[in-house]
Amino acid sequence: MMSRRGLVLGLVFSAPIVAIPLVQIPMMVWARWAFYQRHPDYVQHSAPTISRAISDPVIGTPFAAMILAVTTIIALALVPIVNGYRLGILARCGAGEERRRRSLMRWLVIVLSAQIIGSGGMVVCTQYTFGNNHDLHMLGSYLFFLGQGTAILLSGYLGSRLVDVPDDGLRPRLALLPRMNALRVRAAKIITATTVLYLAMFVLKGLVPDTIEYTVYYIYTLQEIVAISAFIVYLAMFAPDLFVIGRSLGRERAPLPAGVAG
């Protein structure tokens, strides 16, 4: 039976990352809606991207504050997630598989580095907008999409190598769940395709005839929301793993036999 402490720690570990899409996706929709309300002349000739919407300080200031909170949650969640991958790799690669273990550990470092770059880019592109520093905003946007897309693609690859880790008493209790690894492998493929489509729309919007430019640009702005939403939903898919990890940490240790020192 689950202890109260285990339940509390499970929720402490998992609830914040579930809250990210519940907050960030509505905020993106709100940013566009608010920009439509505040700048009706602009939207007559062009659909606003998130970047354009947050260039209005009334919209951008709360949006940037929300992103700082989201980035903090992601940074904290990365500790048990990366450790979960590490333990899964150790369980997957037994004696005599040192070469494979080192290879997967290197991939894990690359995934972590890409995630840090993506999260850093997310902060930069919201702290700096078209209104105060166009170049830094664009740099942050590129780092965000490329870093986050790469992190998800490669974490899907890592997950595919860990789906056959025994989900029994032999599996490290703080490792990621094999079933969730398998689910994220499929999700990573879909999200990668979504990211590629978004990048294709980014290029296409500047090449189409004027007669359909507005329509293509409008589709591009919607695809932007879809791509970013996919990124954060993928991160939320670690919630079951984090719940189990937190619950495991909250599990009371069995008492030592009488006469045995602690």
mmCIF file of C-alpha atoms in Angstrom:
data_model
loop_
_atom_site.group_PDB
_atom_site.id
_atom_site.type_symbol
_atom_site.label_atom_id
_atom_site.label_comp_id
_atom_site.label_asym_id
_atom_site.label_seq_id
_atom_site.Cartn_x
_atom_site.Cartn_y
_atom_site.Cartn_z
ATOM 1 C CA MET A 1 0.000 0.000 0.000
ATOM 2 C CA MET A 2 1.331 3.464 -0.936
ATOM 3 C CA SER A 3 2.472 5.511 2.049
ATOM 4 C CA ARG A 4 1.293 9.068 2.509
ATOM 5 C CA ARG A 5 4.859 10.321 2.236
ATOM 6 C CA GLY A 6 5.324 8.402 -1.008
ATOM 7 C CA LEU A 7 2.119 9.868 -2.435
ATOM 8 C CA VAL A 8 3.122 13.410 -1.486
ATOM 9 C CA LEU A 9 6.597 13.084 -2.966
ATOM 10 C CA GLY A 10 5.182 11.488 -6.086
ATOM 11 C CA LEU A 11 2.894 14.459 -6.597
ATOM 12 C CA VAL A 12 5.656 16.959 -5.756
ATOM 13 C CA PHE A 13 7.852 15.407 -8.430
ATOM 14 C CA SER A 14 5.188 14.990 -11.123
ATOM 15 C CA ALA A 15 2.541 17.698 -10.700
ATOM 16 C CA PRO A 16 4.720 20.701 -11.712
ATOM 17 C CA ILE A 17 5.691 19.172 -15.060
ATOM 18 C CA VAL A 18 2.034 18.328 -15.757
ATOM 19 C CA ALA A 19 1.176 21.951 -15.031
ATOM 20 C CA ILE A 20 3.527 23.223 -17.764
ATOM 21 C CA PRO A 21 1.260 22.467 -20.772
ATOM 22 C CA LEU A 22 -1.807 23.426 -18.730
ATOM 23 C CA VAL A 23 -0.324 26.913 -18.314
ATOM 24 C CA GLN A 24 1.920 27.506 -21.316
ATOM 25 C CA ILE A 25 -0.467 26.410 -24.080
ATOM 26 C CA PRO A 26 -3.308 28.675 -22.871
ATOM 27 C CA MET A 27 -0.785 31.506 -22.459
ATOM 28 C CA MET A 28 0.289 31.149 -26.100
ATOM 29 C CA VAL A 29 -3.333 31.250 -27.240
ATOM 30 C CA TRP A 30 -3.961 34.232 -24.961
ATOM 31 C CA ALA A 31 -0.919 36.081 -26.346
ATOM 32 C CA ARG A 32 -2.221 35.818 -29.903
ATOM 33 C CA TRP A 33 -5.782 36.697 -28.888
ATOM 34 C CA ALA A 34 -4.610 39.712 -26.859
ATOM 35 C CA PHE A 35 -2.490 40.926 -29.778
ATOM 36 C CA TYR A 36 -5.513 40.670 -32.085
ATOM 37 C CA GLN A 37 -7.513 42.775 -29.631
ATOM 38 C CA ARG A 38 -4.816 45.389 -29.073
ATOM 39 C CA HIS A 39 -3.495 45.705 -32.643
ATOM 40 C CA PRO A 40 -6.421 45.276 -35.074
ATOM 41 C CA ASP A 41 -4.654 47.284 -37.789
ATOM 42 C CA TYR A 42 -1.648 44.949 -37.813
ATOM 43 C CA VAL A 43 -3.686 41.753 -38.131
ATOM 44 C CA GLN A 44 -5.484 43.107 -41.182
ATOM 45 C CA HIS A 45 -2.373 42.487 -43.281
ATOM 46 C CA SER A 46 -0.436 39.809 -41.335
ATOM 47 C CA ALA A 47 -1.095 37.062 -38.803
ATOM 48 C CA PRO A 48 0.918 37.521 -35.585
ATOM 49 C CA THR A 49 3.475 34.954 -34.481
ATOM 50 C CA ILE A 50 4.112 34.426 -30.777
ATOM 51 C CA SER A 51 7.272 36.492 -31.268
ATOM 52 C CA ARG A 52 5.239 39.366 -32.665
ATOM 53 C CA ALA A 53 2.579 39.074 -29.967
ATOM 54 C CA ILE A 54 5.030 39.276 -27.060
ATOM 55 C CA SER A 55 6.721 42.325 -28.574
ATOM 56 C CA ASP A 56 3.847 44.230 -26.950
ATOM 57 C CA PRO A 57 5.089 44.721 -23.346
ATOM 58 C CA VAL A 58 1.567 44.284 -21.951
ATOM 59 C CA ILE A 59 1.606 40.755 -23.371
ATOM 60 C CA GLY A 60 5.322 40.021 -23.275
ATOM 61 C CA THR A 61 5.979 40.853 -19.626
ATOM 62 C CA PRO A 62 3.672 38.226 -18.057
ATOM 63 C CA PHE A 63 4.604 35.783 -20.818
ATOM 64 C CA ALA A 64 8.329 36.137 -20.022
ATOM 65 C CA ALA A 65 7.630 35.654 -16.300
ATOM 66 C CA MET A 66 5.699 32.477 -17.076
ATOM 67 C CA ILE A 67 8.580 31.155 -19.195
ATOM 68 C CA LEU A 68 11.041 31.759 -16.346
ATOM 69 C CA ALA A 69 8.815 29.688 -14.049
ATOM 70 C CA VAL A 70 8.488 26.944 -16.673
ATOM 71 C CA THR A 71 12.254 26.866 -17.230
ATOM 72 C CA THR A 72 12.848 26.531 -13.493
ATOM 73 C CA ILE A 73 10.478 23.552 -13.329
ATOM 74 C CA ILE A 74 12.199 21.933 -16.318
ATOM 75 C CA ALA A 75 15.626 22.443 -14.757
ATOM 76 C CA LEU A 76 14.519 20.778 -11.511
ATOM 77 C CA ALA A 77 12.807 17.931 -13.371
ATOM 78 C CA LEU A 78 15.934 17.255 -15.426
ATOM 79 C CA VAL A 79 17.754 15.984 -12.307
ATOM 80 C CA PRO A 80 15.602 12.845 -11.748
ATOM 81 C CA ILE A 81 14.969 12.434 -15.500
ATOM 82 C CA VAL A 82 18.667 12.381 -16.420
ATOM 83 C CA ASN A 83 19.415 10.136 -13.452
ATOM 84 C CA GLY A 84 16.585 7.859 -14.589
ATOM 85 C CA TYR A 85 18.141 7.562 -18.027
ATOM 86 C CA ARG A 86 21.545 6.925 -16.429
ATOM 87 C CA LEU A 87 20.235 4.110 -14.247
ATOM 88 C CA GLY A 88 18.369 2.615 -17.188
ATOM 89 C CA ILE A 89 21.558 2.594 -19.240
ATOM 90 C CA LEU A 90 23.451 0.888 -16.405
ATOM 91 C CA ALA A 91 20.704 -1.729 -16.110
ATOM 92 C CA ARG A 92 20.603 -2.238 -19.882
ATOM 93 C CA CYS A 93 24.355 -2.653 -20.301
ATOM 94 C CA GLY A 94 25.658 -5.459 -18.163
ATOM 95 C CA ALA A 95 29.120 -6.863 -17.712
ATOM 96 C CA GLY A 96 31.104 -6.903 -20.911
ATOM 97 C CA GLU A 97 29.093 -4.073 -22.482
ATOM 98 C CA GLU A 98 31.228 -1.159 -21.355
ATOM 99 C CA ARG A 99 31.552 0.169 -24.897
ATOM 100 C CA ARG A 100 27.792 0.309 -25.375
ATOM 101 C CA ARG A 101 27.354 1.873 -21.947
ATOM 102 C CA ARG A 102 29.864 4.624 -22.679
ATOM 103 C CA SER A 103 28.215 5.281 -26.047
ATOM 104 C CA LEU A 104 24.755 5.660 -24.505
ATOM 105 C CA MET A 105 26.149 7.843 -21.729
ATOM 106 C CA ARG A 106 27.637 10.143 -24.361
ATOM 107 C CA TRP A 107 24.253 10.353 -26.066
ATOM 108 C CA LEU A 108 22.711 11.227 -22.710
ATOM 109 C CA VAL A 109 25.175 14.098 -22.301
ATOM 110 C CA ILE A 110 24.256 15.337 -25.792
ATOM 111 C CA VAL A 111 20.536 15.149 -24.966
ATOM 112 C CA LEU A 112 21.074 17.103 -21.749
ATOM 113 C CA SER A 113 23.196 19.691 -23.557
ATOM 114 C CA ALA A 114 20.555 20.115 -26.275
ATOM 115 C CA GLN A 115 17.824 20.505 -23.652
ATOM 116 C CA ILE A 116 19.836 23.154 -21.813
ATOM 117 C CA ILE A 117 20.382 25.014 -25.087
ATOM 118 C CA GLY A 118 16.680 24.771 -25.936
ATOM 119 C CA SER A 119 15.568 25.956 -22.504
ATOM 120 C CA GLY A 120 18.128 28.761 -22.548
ATOM 121 C CA GLY A 121 16.910 29.831 -25.974
ATOM 122 C CA MET A 122 13.342 29.860 -24.684
ATOM 123 C CA VAL A 123 14.333 32.277 -21.932
ATOM 124 C CA VAL A 124 16.365 34.511 -24.256
ATOM 125 C CA CYS A 125 13.621 34.813 -26.886
ATOM 126 C CA THR A 126 11.063 35.870 -24.270
ATOM 127 C CA GLN A 127 13.279 38.225 -22.265
ATOM 128 C CA TYR A 128 14.388 39.910 -25.499
ATOM 129 C CA THR A 129 11.619 40.685 -27.985
ATOM 130 C CA PHE A 130 11.286 42.563 -31.266
ATOM 131 C CA GLY A 131 10.643 45.604 -29.103
ATOM 132 C CA ASN A 132 13.986 45.684 -27.266
ATOM 133 C CA ASN A 133 16.457 43.472 -29.168
ATOM 134 C CA HIS A 134 15.422 41.853 -32.442
ATOM 135 C CA ASP A 135 18.734 40.029 -33.026
ATOM 136 C CA LEU A 136 18.914 38.430 -29.578
ATOM 137 C CA HIS A 137 15.269 37.414 -29.844
ATOM 138 C CA MET A 138 15.880 35.654 -33.160
ATOM 139 C CA LEU A 139 18.994 33.968 -31.772
ATOM 140 C CA GLY A 140 16.987 32.714 -28.804
ATOM 141 C CA SER A 141 14.233 31.440 -31.104
ATOM 142 C CA TYR A 142 16.691 29.472 -33.237
ATOM 143 C CA LEU A 143 18.365 27.996 -30.145
ATOM 144 C CA PHE A 144 14.993 27.065 -28.679
ATOM 145 C CA PHE A 145 13.625 25.217 -31.712
ATOM 146 C CA LEU A 146 16.866 23.524 -32.709
ATOM 147 C CA GLY A 147 17.881 22.630 -29.145
ATOM 148 C CA GLN A 148 14.477 21.385 -28.049
ATOM 149 C CA GLY A 149 13.866 19.492 -31.287
ATOM 150 C CA THR A 150 17.263 17.797 -31.057
ATOM 151 C CA ALA A 151 16.755 16.902 -27.390
ATOM 152 C CA ILE A 152 13.424 15.218 -28.121
ATOM 153 C CA LEU A 153 14.722 13.382 -31.178
ATOM 154 C CA LEU A 154 17.732 11.980 -29.324
ATOM 155 C CA SER A 155 15.851 11.216 -26.106
ATOM 156 C CA GLY A 156 13.510 9.148 -28.259
ATOM 157 C CA TYR A 157 16.538 7.255 -29.510
ATOM 158 C CA LEU A 158 17.773 6.698 -25.959
ATOM 159 C CA GLY A 159 14.325 5.538 -24.907
ATOM 160 C CA SER A 160 14.290 2.998 -27.729
ATOM 161 C CA ARG A 161 17.456 1.452 -26.287
ATOM 162 C CA LEU A 162 15.891 1.148 -22.832
ATOM 163 C CA VAL A 163 12.453 -0.306 -23.552
ATOM 164 C CA ASP A 164 13.653 -3.843 -22.856
ATOM 165 C CA VAL A 165 15.045 -3.079 -19.407
ATOM 166 C CA PRO A 166 13.223 -5.560 -17.104
ATOM 167 C CA ASP A 167 10.280 -3.828 -15.396
ATOM 168 C CA ASP A 168 10.526 -6.014 -12.309
ATOM 169 C CA GLY A 169 12.458 -6.183 -9.087
ATOM 170 C CA LEU A 170 15.718 -6.048 -11.032
ATOM 171 C CA ARG A 171 14.984 -2.624 -12.520
ATOM 172 C CA PRO A 172 16.541 0.246 -10.536
ATOM 173 C CA ARG A 173 13.684 1.877 -8.646
ATOM 174 C CA LEU A 174 14.713 5.379 -9.760
ATOM 175 C CA ALA A 175 15.072 4.455 -13.449
ATOM 176 C CA LEU A 176 12.550 5.596 -16.051
ATOM 177 C CA LEU A 177 9.600 3.320 -16.788
ATOM 178 C CA PRO A 178 10.098 1.060 -19.841
ATOM 179 C CA ARG A 179 6.468 1.439 -20.926
ATOM 180 C CA MET A 180 6.749 5.219 -20.858
ATOM 181 C CA ASN A 181 10.060 4.972 -22.721
ATOM 182 C CA ALA A 182 8.266 3.036 -25.463
ATOM 183 C CA LEU A 183 5.456 5.613 -25.586
ATOM 184 C CA ARG A 184 7.898 8.509 -25.778
ATOM 185 C CA VAL A 185 9.798 6.809 -28.600
ATOM 186 C CA ARG A 186 6.637 6.945 -30.734
ATOM 187 C CA ALA A 187 5.861 10.484 -29.566
ATOM 188 C CA ALA A 188 9.386 11.661 -30.422
ATOM 189 C CA LYS A 189 8.928 10.529 -34.029
ATOM 190 C CA ILE A 190 5.653 12.445 -34.346
ATOM 191 C CA ILE A 191 7.086 15.567 -32.715
ATOM 192 C CA THR A 192 10.161 15.448 -34.950
ATOM 193 C CA ALA A 193 7.884 15.342 -37.988
ATOM 194 C CA THR A 194 5.919 18.282 -36.552
ATOM 195 C CA THR A 195 9.140 20.248 -36.072
ATOM 196 C CA VAL A 196 10.307 19.534 -39.626
ATOM 197 C CA LEU A 197 6.916 20.675 -40.944
ATOM 198 C CA TYR A 198 7.201 23.889 -38.929
ATOM 199 C CA LEU A 199 10.685 24.580 -40.297
ATOM 200 C CA ALA A 200 9.414 23.874 -43.823
ATOM 201 C CA MET A 201 6.594 26.380 -43.300
ATOM 202 C CA PHE A 202 9.157 28.879 -41.991
ATOM 203 C CA VAL A 203 10.983 28.662 -45.325
ATOM 204 C CA LEU A 204 7.866 28.371 -47.510
ATOM 205 C CA LYS A 205 6.168 31.488 -46.180
ATOM 206 C CA GLY A 206 8.752 33.679 -47.874
ATOM 207 C CA LEU A 207 8.529 31.970 -51.241
ATOM 208 C CA VAL A 208 4.803 31.895 -52.024
ATOM 209 C CA PRO A 209 2.958 34.372 -54.299
ATOM 210 C CA ASP A 210 1.423 37.452 -52.727
ATOM 211 C CA THR A 211 -2.082 36.143 -53.426
ATOM 212 C CA ILE A 212 -1.744 33.319 -50.882
ATOM 213 C CA GLU A 213 0.920 34.816 -48.628
ATOM 214 C CA TYR A 214 -1.488 35.737 -45.822
ATOM 215 C CA THR A 215 -3.061 32.267 -45.793
ATOM 216 C CA VAL A 216 0.296 30.495 -45.740
ATOM 217 C CA TYR A 217 1.586 32.832 -43.024
ATOM 218 C CA TYR A 218 -1.562 32.233 -40.957
ATOM 219 C CA ILE A 219 -1.063 28.463 -41.222
ATOM 220 C CA TYR A 220 2.573 28.972 -40.242
ATOM 221 C CA THR A 221 1.575 30.841 -37.067
ATOM 222 C CA LEU A 222 -0.813 28.052 -36.113
ATOM 223 C CA GLN A 223 1.885 25.456 -36.775
ATOM 224 C CA GLU A 224 4.143 27.412 -34.429
ATOM 225 C CA ILE A 225 1.702 26.840 -31.574
ATOM 226 C CA VAL A 226 1.343 23.170 -32.511
ATOM 227 C CA ALA A 227 5.127 22.648 -32.548
ATOM 228 C CA ILE A 228 5.731 24.386 -29.211
ATOM 229 C CA SER A 229 2.753 22.572 -27.651
ATOM 230 C CA ALA A 230 4.216 19.259 -28.830
ATOM 231 C CA PHE A 231 7.520 20.118 -27.148
ATOM 232 C CA ILE A 232 5.968 20.771 -23.767
ATOM 233 C CA VAL A 233 3.519 17.848 -23.949
ATOM 234 C CA TYR A 234 6.516 15.585 -24.542
ATOM 235 C CA LEU A 235 8.131 16.899 -21.361
ATOM 236 C CA ALA A 236 4.871 16.287 -19.483
ATOM 237 C CA MET A 237 5.035 12.653 -20.602
ATOM 238 C CA PHE A 238 7.756 12.144 -17.992
ATOM 239 C CA ALA A 239 5.182 12.759 -15.237
ATOM 240 C CA PRO A 240 4.403 9.052 -14.597
ATOM 241 C CA ASP A 241 8.134 8.310 -14.297
ATOM 242 C CA LEU A 242 8.605 11.236 -11.911
ATOM 243 C CA PHE A 243 5.617 10.148 -9.839
ATOM 244 C CA VAL A 244 7.057 6.645 -9.429
ATOM 245 C CA ILE A 245 10.516 8.065 -8.668
ATOM 246 C CA GLY A 246 9.100 10.400 -6.024
ATOM 247 C CA ARG A 247 6.999 7.604 -4.550
ATOM 248 C CA SER A 248 10.076 5.375 -4.391
ATOM 249 C CA LEU A 249 12.031 8.062 -2.567
ATOM 250 C CA GLY A 250 9.185 8.407 -0.079
ATOM 251 C CA ARG A 251 8.960 4.695 0.599
ATOM 252 C CA GLU A 252 9.894 3.921 4.158
ATOM 253 C CA ARG A 253 12.821 1.597 4.618
ATOM 254 C CA ALA A 254 12.194 -1.740 6.231
ATOM 255 C CA PRO A 255 13.264 -1.744 9.893
ATOM 256 C CA LEU A 256 16.609 -3.368 10.671
ATOM 257 C CA PRO A 257 16.624 -6.606 12.631
ATOM 258 C CA ALA A 258 17.091 -6.293 16.355
ATOM 259 C CA GLY A 259 20.697 -5.931 17.357
ATOM 260 C CA VAL A 260 21.829 -4.676 13.923
ATOM 261 C CA ALA A 261 23.331 -1.206 13.957
ATOM 262 C CA GLY A 262 22.026 1.395 11.463
#
